[in-house]
PDB file of C-alpha atoms in Angstrom:
ATOM      1  CA  ALA D  10     -15.721 -22.233 -53.449  1.00 68.00           C
ATOM      2  CA  GLU D  11     -17.008 -18.647 -53.667  1.00 74.00           C
ATOM      3  CA  LEU D  12     -14.526 -17.434 -51.038  1.00 72.00           C
ATOM      4  CA  ALA D  13     -11.662 -19.212 -52.786  1.00 73.00           C
ATOM      5  CA  LEU D  14     -12.600 -17.457 -56.043  1.00 80.00           C
ATOM      6  CA  LEU D  15     -12.724 -14.050 -54.307  1.00 75.00           C
ATOM      7  CA  HIS D  16      -9.412 -14.769 -52.630  1.00 73.00           C
ATOM      8  CA  ASP D  17      -7.710 -15.804 -55.852  1.00 76.00           C
ATOM      9  CA  THR D  18      -8.956 -12.778 -57.818  1.00 79.00           C
ATOM     10  CA  SER D  19      -8.418 -10.144 -55.141  1.00 75.00           C
ATOM     11  CA  ALA D  20      -5.553  -7.684 -55.409  1.00 77.00           C
ATOM     12  CA  ASP D  21      -5.609  -7.124 -51.626  1.00 77.00           C
ATOM     13  CA  GLU D  22      -5.836 -10.266 -49.480  1.00 67.00           C
ATOM     14  CA  ASP D  23      -6.271  -8.078 -46.388  1.00 70.00           C
ATOM     15  CA  GLY D  24      -9.263  -6.266 -47.868  1.00 71.00           C
ATOM     16  CA  PHE D  25     -11.812  -8.911 -46.876  1.00 70.00           C
ATOM     17  CA  PHE D  26     -14.420  -8.466 -44.178  1.00 72.00           C
ATOM     18  CA  ILE D  27     -16.290 -11.697 -43.448  1.00 73.00           C
ATOM     19  CA  CYS D  28     -18.829 -12.064 -40.665  1.00 72.00           C
ATOM     20  CA  GLY D  29     -21.368 -14.598 -39.486  1.00 69.00           C
ATOM     21  CA  ASP D  30     -22.349 -17.098 -36.838  1.00 69.00           C
ATOM     22  CA  THR D  31     -21.564 -20.710 -37.627  1.00 67.00           C
ATOM     23  CA  ALA D  32     -24.079 -21.908 -35.021  1.00 67.00           C
ATOM     24  CA  GLN D  33     -26.877 -20.368 -37.113  1.00 68.00           C
ATOM     25  CA  THR D  34     -26.303 -22.421 -40.254  1.00 67.00           C
ATOM     26  CA  ILE D  35     -29.578 -24.333 -40.636  1.00 65.00           C
ATOM     27  CA  THR D  36     -29.654 -25.472 -44.246  1.00 67.00           C
ATOM     28  CA  ARG D  37     -28.886 -29.150 -44.769  1.00 69.00           C
ATOM     29  CA  GLY D  38     -25.637 -29.768 -46.581  1.00 69.00           C
ATOM     30  CA  VAL D  39     -24.358 -26.233 -46.013  1.00 66.00           C
ATOM     31  CA  GLY D  40     -21.461 -25.772 -43.646  1.00 69.00           C
ATOM     32  CA  PHE D  41     -19.434 -22.713 -42.789  1.00 71.00           C
ATOM     33  CA  ARG D  42     -16.613 -22.305 -40.293  1.00 73.00           C
ATOM     34  CA  PHE D  43     -14.199 -19.432 -39.863  1.00 72.00           C
ATOM     35  CA  THR D  44     -11.532 -22.045 -39.148  1.00 74.00           C
ATOM     36  CA  ASP D  45     -11.896 -23.192 -42.765  1.00 74.00           C
ATOM     37  CA  VAL D  46     -11.889 -19.620 -44.096  1.00 73.00           C
ATOM     38  CA  ARG D  47      -8.640 -18.874 -42.289  1.00 73.00           C
ATOM     39  CA  LEU D  48      -6.999 -21.758 -44.183  1.00 74.00           C
ATOM     40  CA  LEU D  49      -7.570 -19.782 -47.399  1.00 72.00           C
ATOM     41  CA  PHE D  50      -5.714 -16.824 -45.901  1.00 71.00           C
ATOM     42  CA  ASP D  51      -2.769 -18.774 -44.451  1.00 73.00           C
ATOM     43  CA  GLY D  52      -4.097 -18.509 -40.904  1.00 68.00           C
ATOM     44  CA  ARG D  53      -4.757 -14.784 -40.936  1.00 69.00           C
ATOM     45  CA  PRO D  54      -6.487 -12.758 -39.752  1.00 66.00           C
ATOM     46  CA  LYS D  55      -7.340 -13.873 -36.258  1.00 72.00           C
ATOM     47  CA  PRO D  56     -11.128 -13.611 -35.973  1.00 72.00           C
ATOM     48  CA  ALA D  57     -12.623 -11.073 -33.579  1.00 76.00           C
ATOM     49  CA  GLN D  58     -15.681 -12.183 -31.656  1.00 78.00           C
ATOM     50  CA  LEU D  59     -18.504  -9.916 -30.552  1.00 82.00           C
ATOM     51  CA  ILE D  60     -19.639 -11.234 -27.172  1.00 85.00           C
ATOM     52  CA  THR D  61     -22.297  -8.762 -26.016  1.00 88.00           C
ATOM     53  CA  ASN D  62     -25.685  -9.305 -27.652  1.00 85.00           C
ATOM     54  CA  TYR D  63     -27.859  -6.170 -27.655  1.00 87.00           C
ATOM     55  CA  ARG D  64     -30.928  -7.814 -29.233  1.00 83.00           C
ATOM     56  CA  THR D  65     -31.565 -10.842 -27.019  1.00 85.00           C
ATOM     57  CA  HIS D  66     -31.869 -10.899 -23.245  1.00 89.00           C
ATOM     58  CA  SER D  67     -29.701 -13.012 -20.940  1.00 91.00           C
ATOM     59  CA  GLY D  68     -32.338 -15.679 -20.220  1.00 90.00           C
ATOM     60  CA  ILE D  69     -32.608 -16.669 -23.864  1.00 88.00           C
ATOM     61  CA  LEU D  70     -28.837 -16.413 -24.382  1.00 90.00           C
ATOM     62  CA  THR D  71     -28.114 -18.716 -21.441  1.00 91.00           C
ATOM     63  CA  ALA D  72     -30.323 -21.383 -23.051  1.00 87.00           C
ATOM     64  CA  ALA D  73     -28.838 -20.717 -26.503  1.00 87.00           C
ATOM     65  CA  ASN D  74     -25.280 -20.970 -25.139  1.00 89.00           C
ATOM     66  CA  ALA D  75     -26.142 -24.326 -23.554  1.00 86.00           C
ATOM     67  CA  LEU D  76     -27.506 -25.631 -26.877  1.00 84.00           C
ATOM     68  CA  VAL D  77     -24.489 -24.385 -28.833  1.00 85.00           C
ATOM     69  CA  SER D  78     -22.202 -26.019 -26.262  1.00 86.00           C
ATOM     70  CA  LEU D  79     -24.095 -29.288 -26.732  1.00 84.00           C
ATOM     71  CA  LEU D  80     -23.847 -29.006 -30.530  1.00 81.00           C
ATOM     72  CA  THR D  81     -20.124 -28.315 -30.268  1.00 83.00           C
ATOM     73  CA  LYS D  82     -19.633 -31.439 -28.169  1.00 82.00           C
ATOM     74  CA  LEU D  83     -21.808 -33.684 -30.327  1.00 80.00           C
ATOM     75  CA  PHE D  84     -20.610 -32.300 -33.695  1.00 80.00           C
ATOM     76  CA  PRO D  85     -17.110 -30.949 -32.971  1.00 83.00           C
ATOM     77  CA  THR D  86     -16.080 -30.442 -36.602  1.00 81.00           C
ATOM     78  CA  THR D  87     -19.123 -28.442 -37.699  1.00 79.00           C
ATOM     79  CA  LEU D  88     -18.931 -25.326 -35.481  1.00 78.00           C
ATOM     80  CA  ASP D  89     -16.272 -22.827 -34.518  1.00 78.00           C
ATOM     81  CA  ARG D  90     -15.556 -22.892 -30.781  1.00 81.00           C
ATOM     82  CA  LEU D  91     -16.500 -19.452 -29.502  1.00 82.00           C
ATOM     83  CA  ASN D  92     -16.984 -17.789 -26.139  1.00 86.00           C
ATOM     84  CA  ASP D  93     -20.530 -17.630 -24.764  1.00 90.00           C
ATOM     85  CA  GLU D  94     -22.579 -14.585 -25.712  1.00 88.00           C
ATOM     86  CA  ARG D  95     -23.763 -12.294 -22.928  1.00 91.00           C
ATOM     87  CA  GLY D  96     -26.983 -10.359 -22.944  1.00 89.00           C
ATOM     88  CA  HIS D  97     -26.976  -6.622 -22.390  1.00 90.00           C
ATOM     89  CA  PHE D  98     -30.404  -6.974 -20.776  1.00 90.00           C
ATOM     90  CA  LEU D  99     -31.611  -9.331 -18.068  1.00 91.00           C
ATOM     91  CA  GLY D 100     -34.514 -11.642 -18.795  1.00 87.00           C
ATOM     92  CA  PRO D 101     -36.134 -14.894 -17.733  1.00 85.00           C
ATOM     93  CA  PRO D 102     -35.090 -18.259 -19.128  1.00 84.00           C
ATOM     94  CA  PRO D 103     -37.410 -19.936 -21.616  1.00 83.00           C
ATOM     95  CA  ALA D 104     -39.969 -22.351 -20.204  1.00 77.00           C
ATOM     96  CA  LEU D 105     -39.359 -25.975 -21.114  1.00 73.00           C
ATOM     97  CA  LEU D 106     -42.482 -28.112 -21.062  1.00 72.00           C
ATOM     98  CA  PRO D 107     -41.497 -31.700 -21.862  1.00 68.00           C
ATOM     99  CA  ASP D 108     -44.866 -33.288 -21.093  1.00 69.00           C
ATOM    100  CA  THR D 109     -47.777 -31.042 -21.929  1.00 76.00           C
ATOM    101  CA  THR D 110     -50.866 -30.991 -24.114  1.00 79.00           C
ATOM    102  CA  PRO D 111     -51.622 -28.744 -27.100  1.00 79.00           C
ATOM    103  CA  ALA D 112     -54.478 -27.205 -25.060  1.00 79.00           C
ATOM    104  CA  ARG D 113     -52.044 -26.265 -22.270  1.00 79.00           C
ATOM    105  CA  VAL D 114     -49.571 -24.770 -24.767  1.00 77.00           C
ATOM    106  CA  SER D 115     -52.323 -22.684 -26.365  1.00 75.00           C
ATOM    107  CA  GLU D 116     -53.577 -21.605 -22.935  1.00 75.00           C
ATOM    108  CA  MET D 117     -50.090 -20.525 -21.863  1.00 74.00           C
ATOM    109  CA  MET D 118     -49.508 -18.553 -25.053  1.00 71.00           C
ATOM    110  CA  LEU D 119     -52.821 -16.738 -24.642  1.00 68.00           C
ATOM    111  CA  ALA D 120     -52.373 -16.123 -20.900  1.00 66.00           C
ATOM    112  CA  GLY D 121     -50.226 -13.034 -21.453  1.00 57.00           C
ATOM    113  CA  ASP D 122     -52.782 -11.395 -23.722  1.00 51.00           C
ATOM    114  CA  GLU D 123     -54.105  -8.282 -21.956  1.00 54.00           C
ATOM    115  CA  LEU D 124     -56.917  -7.953 -24.495  1.00 47.00           C
ATOM    116  CA  GLY D 125     -58.411 -11.355 -23.678  1.00 46.00           C
ATOM    117  CA  LEU D 126     -58.293 -12.549 -27.284  1.00 46.00           C
ATOM    118  CA  CYS D 127     -59.139 -16.162 -28.028  1.00 50.00           C
ATOM    119  CA  GLU D 128     -56.549 -16.787 -30.727  1.00 54.00           C
ATOM    120  CA  MET D 129     -52.818 -16.479 -31.117  1.00 61.00           C
ATOM    121  CA  GLY D 130     -51.540 -13.275 -32.690  1.00 60.00           C
ATOM    122  CA  ALA D 131     -48.785 -12.166 -35.059  1.00 68.00           C
ATOM    123  CA  ASN D 132     -46.286 -11.834 -32.189  1.00 78.00           C
ATOM    124  CA  GLN D 133     -46.546 -15.572 -31.455  1.00 83.00           C
ATOM    125  CA  VAL D 134     -45.339 -18.559 -33.426  1.00 86.00           C
ATOM    126  CA  VAL D 135     -45.297 -22.323 -33.257  1.00 88.00           C
ATOM    127  CA  ILE D 136     -42.120 -23.730 -34.821  1.00 89.00           C
ATOM    128  CA  VAL D 137     -42.051 -27.276 -36.161  1.00 89.00           C
ATOM    129  CA  ARG D 138     -39.356 -29.375 -37.789  1.00 86.00           C
ATOM    130  CA  SER D 139     -40.796 -29.723 -41.298  1.00 87.00           C
ATOM    131  CA  ALA D 140     -43.702 -28.985 -43.622  1.00 89.00           C
ATOM    132  CA  SER D 141     -45.077 -32.466 -42.935  1.00 89.00           C
ATOM    133  CA  ALA D 142     -45.035 -31.714 -39.187  1.00 88.00           C
ATOM    134  CA  LYS D 143     -47.226 -28.661 -39.869  1.00 89.00           C
ATOM    135  CA  LYS D 144     -49.917 -30.958 -41.253  1.00 89.00           C
ATOM    136  CA  LYS D 145     -49.728 -33.224 -38.189  1.00 88.00           C
ATOM    137  CA  LEU D 146     -49.980 -30.352 -35.705  1.00 86.00           C
ATOM    138  CA  PRO D 147     -53.045 -30.526 -33.446  1.00 85.00           C
ATOM    139  CA  PRO D 148     -55.863 -28.240 -34.753  1.00 84.00           C
ATOM    140  CA  LEU D 149     -55.712 -26.085 -31.617  1.00 80.00           C
ATOM    141  CA  LEU D 150     -52.170 -25.020 -32.492  1.00 82.00           C
ATOM    142  CA  GLN D 151     -52.800 -24.676 -36.242  1.00 83.00           C
ATOM    143  CA  SER D 152     -54.976 -21.617 -35.621  1.00 79.00           C
ATOM    144  CA  GLY D 153     -51.892 -19.442 -35.113  1.00 81.00           C
ATOM    145  CA  LEU D 154     -48.785 -18.795 -37.149  1.00 88.00           C
ATOM    146  CA  VAL D 155     -46.911 -22.065 -37.725  1.00 90.00           C
ATOM    147  CA  LEU D 156     -43.468 -22.027 -39.352  1.00 92.00           C
ATOM    148  CA  THR D 157     -40.652 -24.459 -39.996  1.00 90.00           C
ATOM    149  CA  VAL D 158     -37.164 -23.634 -38.735  1.00 86.00           C
ATOM    150  CA  GLU D 159     -36.154 -22.461 -42.214  1.00 86.00           C
ATOM    151  CA  GLU D 160     -39.246 -20.235 -42.547  1.00 90.00           C
ATOM    152  CA  SER D 161     -38.676 -18.639 -39.136  1.00 87.00           C
ATOM    153  CA  LYS D 162     -34.975 -17.864 -39.664  1.00 83.00           C
ATOM    154  CA  GLY D 163     -34.308 -14.196 -39.010  1.00 80.00           C
ATOM    155  CA  LEU D 164     -37.780 -13.428 -37.648  1.00 84.00           C
ATOM    156  CA  GLU D 165     -38.489 -12.296 -34.096  1.00 82.00           C
ATOM    157  CA  PHE D 166     -41.502 -13.096 -31.918  1.00 82.00           C
ATOM    158  CA  ASP D 167     -42.552 -12.403 -28.337  1.00 80.00           C
ATOM    159  CA  ASP D 168     -43.756 -15.975 -27.749  1.00 81.00           C
ATOM    160  CA  VAL D 169     -42.234 -19.027 -29.435  1.00 84.00           C
ATOM    161  CA  CYS D 170     -43.353 -22.612 -29.018  1.00 84.00           C
ATOM    162  CA  ILE D 171     -41.140 -25.326 -30.481  1.00 84.00           C
ATOM    163  CA  PHE D 172     -43.633 -28.164 -30.595  1.00 83.00           C
ATOM    164  CA  ASP D 173     -42.815 -31.891 -30.608  1.00 81.00           C
ATOM    165  CA  PHE D 174     -39.639 -31.192 -32.562  1.00 78.00           C
ATOM    166  CA  PHE D 175     -38.239 -34.722 -32.758  1.00 74.00           C
ATOM    167  CA  ALA D 176     -41.524 -36.482 -33.551  1.00 74.00           C
ATOM    168  CA  ASP D 177     -40.880 -36.722 -37.289  1.00 73.00           C
ATOM    169  CA  SER D 178     -37.100 -37.047 -37.149  1.00 72.00           C
ATOM    170  CA  ASP D 179     -35.629 -39.707 -39.385  1.00 70.00           C
ATOM    171  CA  LYS D 180     -32.939 -40.340 -36.761  1.00 67.00           C
ATOM    172  CA  ALA D 181     -33.438 -42.847 -33.968  1.00 61.00           C
ATOM    173  CA  CYS D 182     -31.728 -40.650 -31.383  1.00 57.00           C
ATOM    174  CA  THR D 183     -33.450 -37.653 -29.846  1.00 57.00           C
ATOM    175  CA  TRP D 184     -33.292 -36.037 -26.389  1.00 58.00           C
ATOM    176  CA  SER D 185     -31.706 -39.190 -25.014  1.00 62.00           C
ATOM    177  CA  VAL D 186     -28.522 -38.130 -26.825  1.00 62.00           C
ATOM    178  CA  VAL D 187     -28.211 -35.207 -24.420  1.00 61.00           C
ATOM    179  CA  GLY D 188     -26.871 -37.797 -21.988  1.00 59.00           C
ATOM    180  CA  ALA D 189     -23.870 -38.148 -24.312  1.00 57.00           C
ATOM    181  CA  ILE D 190     -22.465 -34.759 -23.294  1.00 59.00           C
ATOM    182  CA  ASP D 191     -19.682 -36.285 -21.234  1.00 52.00           C
ATOM    183  CA  GLY D 192     -19.136 -39.178 -23.593  1.00 53.00           C
ATOM    184  CA  GLU D 193     -21.745 -41.425 -22.005  1.00 51.00           C
ATOM    185  CA  VAL D 194     -24.564 -42.335 -24.325  1.00 47.00           C
ATOM    186  CA  ALA D 195     -27.918 -42.879 -22.645  1.00 46.00           C
ATOM    187  CA  PRO D 196     -29.292 -46.435 -22.718  1.00 48.00           C
ATOM    188  CA  GLY D 197     -30.885 -47.233 -26.067  1.00 47.00           C
ATOM    189  CA  ALA D 198     -29.392 -44.172 -27.794  1.00 44.00           C
ATOM    190  CA  THR D 199     -26.576 -43.829 -30.254  1.00 46.00           C
ATOM    191  CA  ALA D 200     -24.462 -40.731 -30.702  1.00 43.00           C
ATOM    192  CA  PRO D 201     -25.449 -38.656 -33.759  1.00 45.00           C
ATOM    193  CA  HIS D 202     -23.298 -38.252 -36.839  1.00 41.00           C
ATOM    194  CA  ALA D 203     -22.942 -35.000 -38.783  1.00 38.00           C
TER     195      ALA D 203
END
């Protein structure tokens, strides 16, 4: 609605500069696609995409590209289809620990600490799905910085642990939906709806 108002009151339709990343929209009920914006401007201009990411290394971007690809396949009308981002710097992929204990997570996050501290620091975060998930977090992980997805948006950390993310989901489908990538839903799962 805001863009339509700007469009309708502007003397120069070509004077707009709009930027963003539709895969980073995290607020429920808020959607944004450049495809929709172009409809306001009669199909112009053709969007330009920045592909090289100078802030994030290639290991993280490879994982992020895989997740965005999955989101695009599962929710095709909610994201713009873009080329994969490439990292300017090399880096390792994130570690995925599907079956681990809070003690092991804490131990791994402290393992890189050259000072031998016994608690997590400001450069580390545990991200959970919701405020209620914060309260359910094991005490060992509550000692550090714990944020929801919304609270962590735009912040950067050296070590990030996304802990038990689907535990308090109100949807019946979770990781089993990943099997739906090629149109085959895993046994017992149903495809998600936007």
